Amino acid sequence: MNALDDQVKRALVEQIVVSASEPEVRVLMLTGAGRAFCSGGDIRGMGQRTPAEMNQVLTYGRQITEGLSNLQKPVVAAVNGIASGAGFNLALACDLILAAPQAWFQQSFVKMGLMPDMGGTYLLAQSIGLHRAKDAVLNMRKFSAHEGKQLGFVAEVLEGQPFDDQAVAYCAALSQRAPLALGLTKFLTNRSVDGTLRDALDREGLAQGVLAATEDHKRAVNAFHSKEDLDAIEFTGN
């Protein structure tokens, strides 16, 4: 069921670092093998960890969430099935969530005498609102893919088959856009929830000035004036 055990968490942290350092990686997509996206933490190890071991588990979770948030590239969660507990929060840490029709989401922590981690208390409240998030967590609400779309945390429900092919095509289309513009847009949008309108305007002014001087922007302007297809532009990240 693709539980987030220590080995998987370490691998995710390493992959985020690798993705950040490779210019040819334009979009990072996370999905699960089989019928689950991620069933959450590894229950087999729960209740047996020392405080030091538990601290390491939480550190891995924090590194994943912060790594995905700080990655200057879009991160897409392709949720093909169950996204429960930490699996739900892993999806929320991504920039966009694609869901198969059979996917479902649940904050299942309290039944184990725990609370959401990996930023779940923050990410869910930012996504669906404070009181809805409290209801979802305290009552362990189970959301279908379409309910997630209605609430706003799912970007698209990909009907039809195969789901993986549709998700890859979605990411491929996203990867064709100007990488610097995508990265800065993500960065400033993430920061917007913690600041004021004035903060946002200041950051936008600085970032837009940088983007306006890029070759990608000039390429797009030239294509527009030449009446070329803007969707056909090959952006280089310069």
XYZ file of C-alpha atoms in Angstrom:
238
model
C 0.000 0.000 0.000
C 3.059 2.252 -0.408
C 3.458 3.130 3.270
C 5.834 5.967 4.108
C 8.455 3.969 5.974
C 11.938 5.296 6.697
C 13.395 3.878 3.487
C 10.736 5.506 1.314
C 11.123 8.827 3.110
C 14.893 8.815 2.620
C 14.439 7.997 -1.061
C 11.973 10.867 -1.474
C 14.338 13.339 0.175
C 17.165 12.190 -2.097
C 15.005 12.412 -5.221
C 13.927 15.952 -4.398
C 17.577 16.991 -4.072
C 18.442 15.322 -7.383
C 15.472 16.921 -9.148
C 16.493 20.363 -7.911
C 19.982 19.987 -9.371
C 19.032 18.688 -12.828
C 17.935 21.391 -15.322
C 16.396 18.800 -17.633
C 13.850 17.955 -14.928
C 11.098 20.520 -15.526
C 8.274 18.881 -13.530
C 8.374 16.316 -10.713
C 5.487 13.835 -10.590
C 4.771 11.609 -7.589
C 2.498 8.595 -7.913
C 2.035 5.198 -6.320
C 2.448 1.646 -7.548
C -0.599 -0.598 -7.534
C -3.948 0.533 -6.174
C -2.688 3.035 -3.593
C -0.973 6.393 -3.810
C 0.217 6.188 -0.213
C -1.503 4.617 2.783
C 0.376 6.795 5.270
C 2.981 5.980 7.884
C 4.302 2.493 8.512
C 2.084 1.199 11.336
C 4.442 -1.718 11.998
C 6.985 0.651 13.499
C 4.546 2.742 15.513
C 4.615 2.579 19.297
C 8.070 1.001 19.331
C 10.316 3.937 18.483
C 12.590 5.692 20.941
C 12.259 9.500 21.171
C 15.390 9.838 19.031
C 13.983 7.507 16.383
C 10.669 9.372 16.374
C 12.520 12.644 15.951
C 14.266 11.200 12.890
C 10.906 10.133 11.424
C 9.530 13.648 11.878
C 12.704 15.153 10.432
C 12.332 13.092 7.259
C 8.718 14.212 6.954
C 9.674 17.841 7.379
C 12.461 17.544 4.814
C 10.002 16.106 2.291
C 7.381 18.810 2.791
C 9.863 21.679 2.820
C 11.781 20.173 -0.088
C 8.678 19.926 -2.266
C 7.571 23.428 -1.303
C 10.985 24.986 -1.943
C 11.678 23.100 -5.178
C 11.647 25.731 -7.922
C 9.731 23.418 -10.226
C 6.091 22.296 -10.272
C 5.394 19.126 -8.302
C 2.360 17.079 -9.327
C 0.774 14.367 -7.186
C -0.892 11.766 -9.417
C -3.164 10.112 -6.858
C -4.195 6.764 -8.284
C -5.941 5.383 -5.191
C -5.742 5.649 -1.414
C -4.129 8.792 0.027
C -4.484 8.351 3.769
C -2.794 10.030 6.721
C 0.714 11.083 5.769
C -0.135 10.031 2.203
C -2.803 12.746 2.067
C -0.317 15.271 3.436
C 2.297 14.196 0.910
C -0.210 14.983 -1.840
C -1.089 18.331 -0.232
C 2.612 19.242 -0.160
C 2.642 19.034 -3.953
C 1.621 21.994 -6.109
C -1.107 20.221 -8.046
C -3.121 17.089 -7.316
C -4.445 14.917 -10.127
C -6.821 12.180 -9.032
C -8.133 8.997 -10.566
C -11.924 8.582 -10.189
C -11.419 5.832 -7.588
C -8.975 7.875 -5.484
C -9.905 8.912 -1.974
C -8.354 11.062 0.725
C -8.502 10.879 4.515
C -6.770 12.355 7.553
C -6.715 9.188 9.647
C -4.285 10.202 12.402
C -6.599 10.556 15.398
C -7.735 6.941 15.281
C -4.109 6.049 16.055
C -3.915 8.593 18.883
C -1.818 10.931 16.747
C -2.236 14.244 14.918
C -1.373 15.238 11.342
C 2.279 15.889 10.614
C 4.264 16.710 7.462
C 2.530 20.102 7.558
C -0.954 18.635 7.347
C -2.535 20.987 9.895
C -1.320 23.953 7.836
C -1.677 22.652 4.297
C -5.232 21.362 4.622
C -6.463 24.531 6.341
C -4.872 26.661 3.619
C -6.493 24.494 0.972
C -10.092 24.114 2.191
C -10.446 26.592 5.060
C -9.957 26.407 8.807
C -13.255 24.914 9.950
C -13.555 22.423 7.108
C -10.011 21.298 7.875
C -10.853 20.822 11.551
C -13.898 18.759 10.619
C -11.851 16.683 8.179
C -9.145 15.938 10.745
C -11.204 15.510 13.913
C -13.906 13.406 12.262
C -11.564 11.667 9.811
C -13.724 12.645 6.841
C -13.151 10.521 3.764
C -13.203 12.517 0.514
C -13.706 11.076 -2.940
C -11.763 12.448 -5.900
C -14.762 14.492 -7.032
C -15.339 15.845 -3.523
C -11.687 16.882 -3.471
C -12.227 18.726 -6.754
C -15.285 20.509 -5.344
C -13.393 21.497 -2.192
C -10.469 22.757 -4.255
C -7.526 20.587 -3.247
C -7.791 18.376 -6.353
C -6.921 20.184 -9.587
C -8.290 17.596 -12.015
C -10.070 14.251 -11.875
C -8.739 12.303 -14.845
C -11.565 10.164 -16.160
C -10.881 7.334 -18.558
C -7.921 5.031 -18.843
C -5.061 4.687 -18.368
C -4.651 7.183 -15.534
C -0.837 7.113 -15.553
C -0.662 8.043 -19.237
C -3.013 10.970 -18.712
C -0.999 12.196 -15.734
C 2.267 11.990 -17.681
C 0.694 13.903 -20.574
C -0.507 16.584 -18.142
C 3.013 16.954 -16.723
C 4.556 16.962 -20.200
C 2.330 19.881 -21.192
C 3.259 21.731 -18.005
C 6.952 21.133 -18.668
C 6.741 23.024 -21.962
C 6.187 26.323 -20.163
C 8.991 28.730 -19.260
C 10.788 27.117 -16.294
C 11.947 30.328 -14.633
C 8.440 31.755 -14.821
C 6.990 28.561 -13.338
C 9.531 28.504 -10.526
C 9.119 32.131 -9.507
C 5.337 31.947 -9.775
C 5.328 28.936 -7.452
C 7.715 30.624 -5.027
C 5.706 33.835 -4.744
C 2.345 32.068 -4.576
C 3.610 29.922 -1.703
C 4.847 33.016 0.122
C 1.576 34.895 -0.401
C -0.228 33.009 2.371
C 2.235 34.264 4.992
C 2.441 37.915 4.011
C 0.506 41.053 3.166
C -0.596 42.472 -0.172
C 2.298 44.918 0.047
C 4.739 42.035 0.525
C 3.291 40.315 -2.544
C 3.550 43.459 -4.678
C 7.172 43.993 -3.624
C 8.124 40.406 -4.448
C 6.221 40.453 -7.734
C 8.001 43.636 -8.782
C 11.412 42.100 -8.203
C 10.578 38.765 -9.823
C 8.821 40.252 -12.844
C 11.826 42.468 -13.489
C 14.021 39.370 -13.608
C 11.648 37.473 -15.906
C 11.224 40.419 -18.276
C 14.961 40.263 -19.018
C 15.042 36.544 -19.857
C 15.468 35.061 -23.306
C 12.331 32.981 -22.761
C 10.244 36.138 -22.379
C 11.802 37.729 -25.456
C 11.177 34.531 -27.399
C 7.506 34.604 -26.429
C 7.122 38.277 -27.366
C 8.730 37.684 -30.767
C 6.468 34.696 -31.369
C 3.414 36.779 -30.491
C 4.364 39.547 -32.916
C 5.122 36.959 -35.603
C 1.683 35.382 -34.991
C 3.314 32.063 -34.119
C 1.695 29.458 -31.887
C 2.741 30.391 -28.346
C 2.118 26.827 -27.185
C 4.796 25.643 -29.626
C 7.598 27.739 -28.139
C 10.566 25.742 -26.847
C 11.554 27.477 -23.634
C 15.130 26.968 -22.473
C 15.113 28.390 -18.966
C 17.340 31.322 -19.926
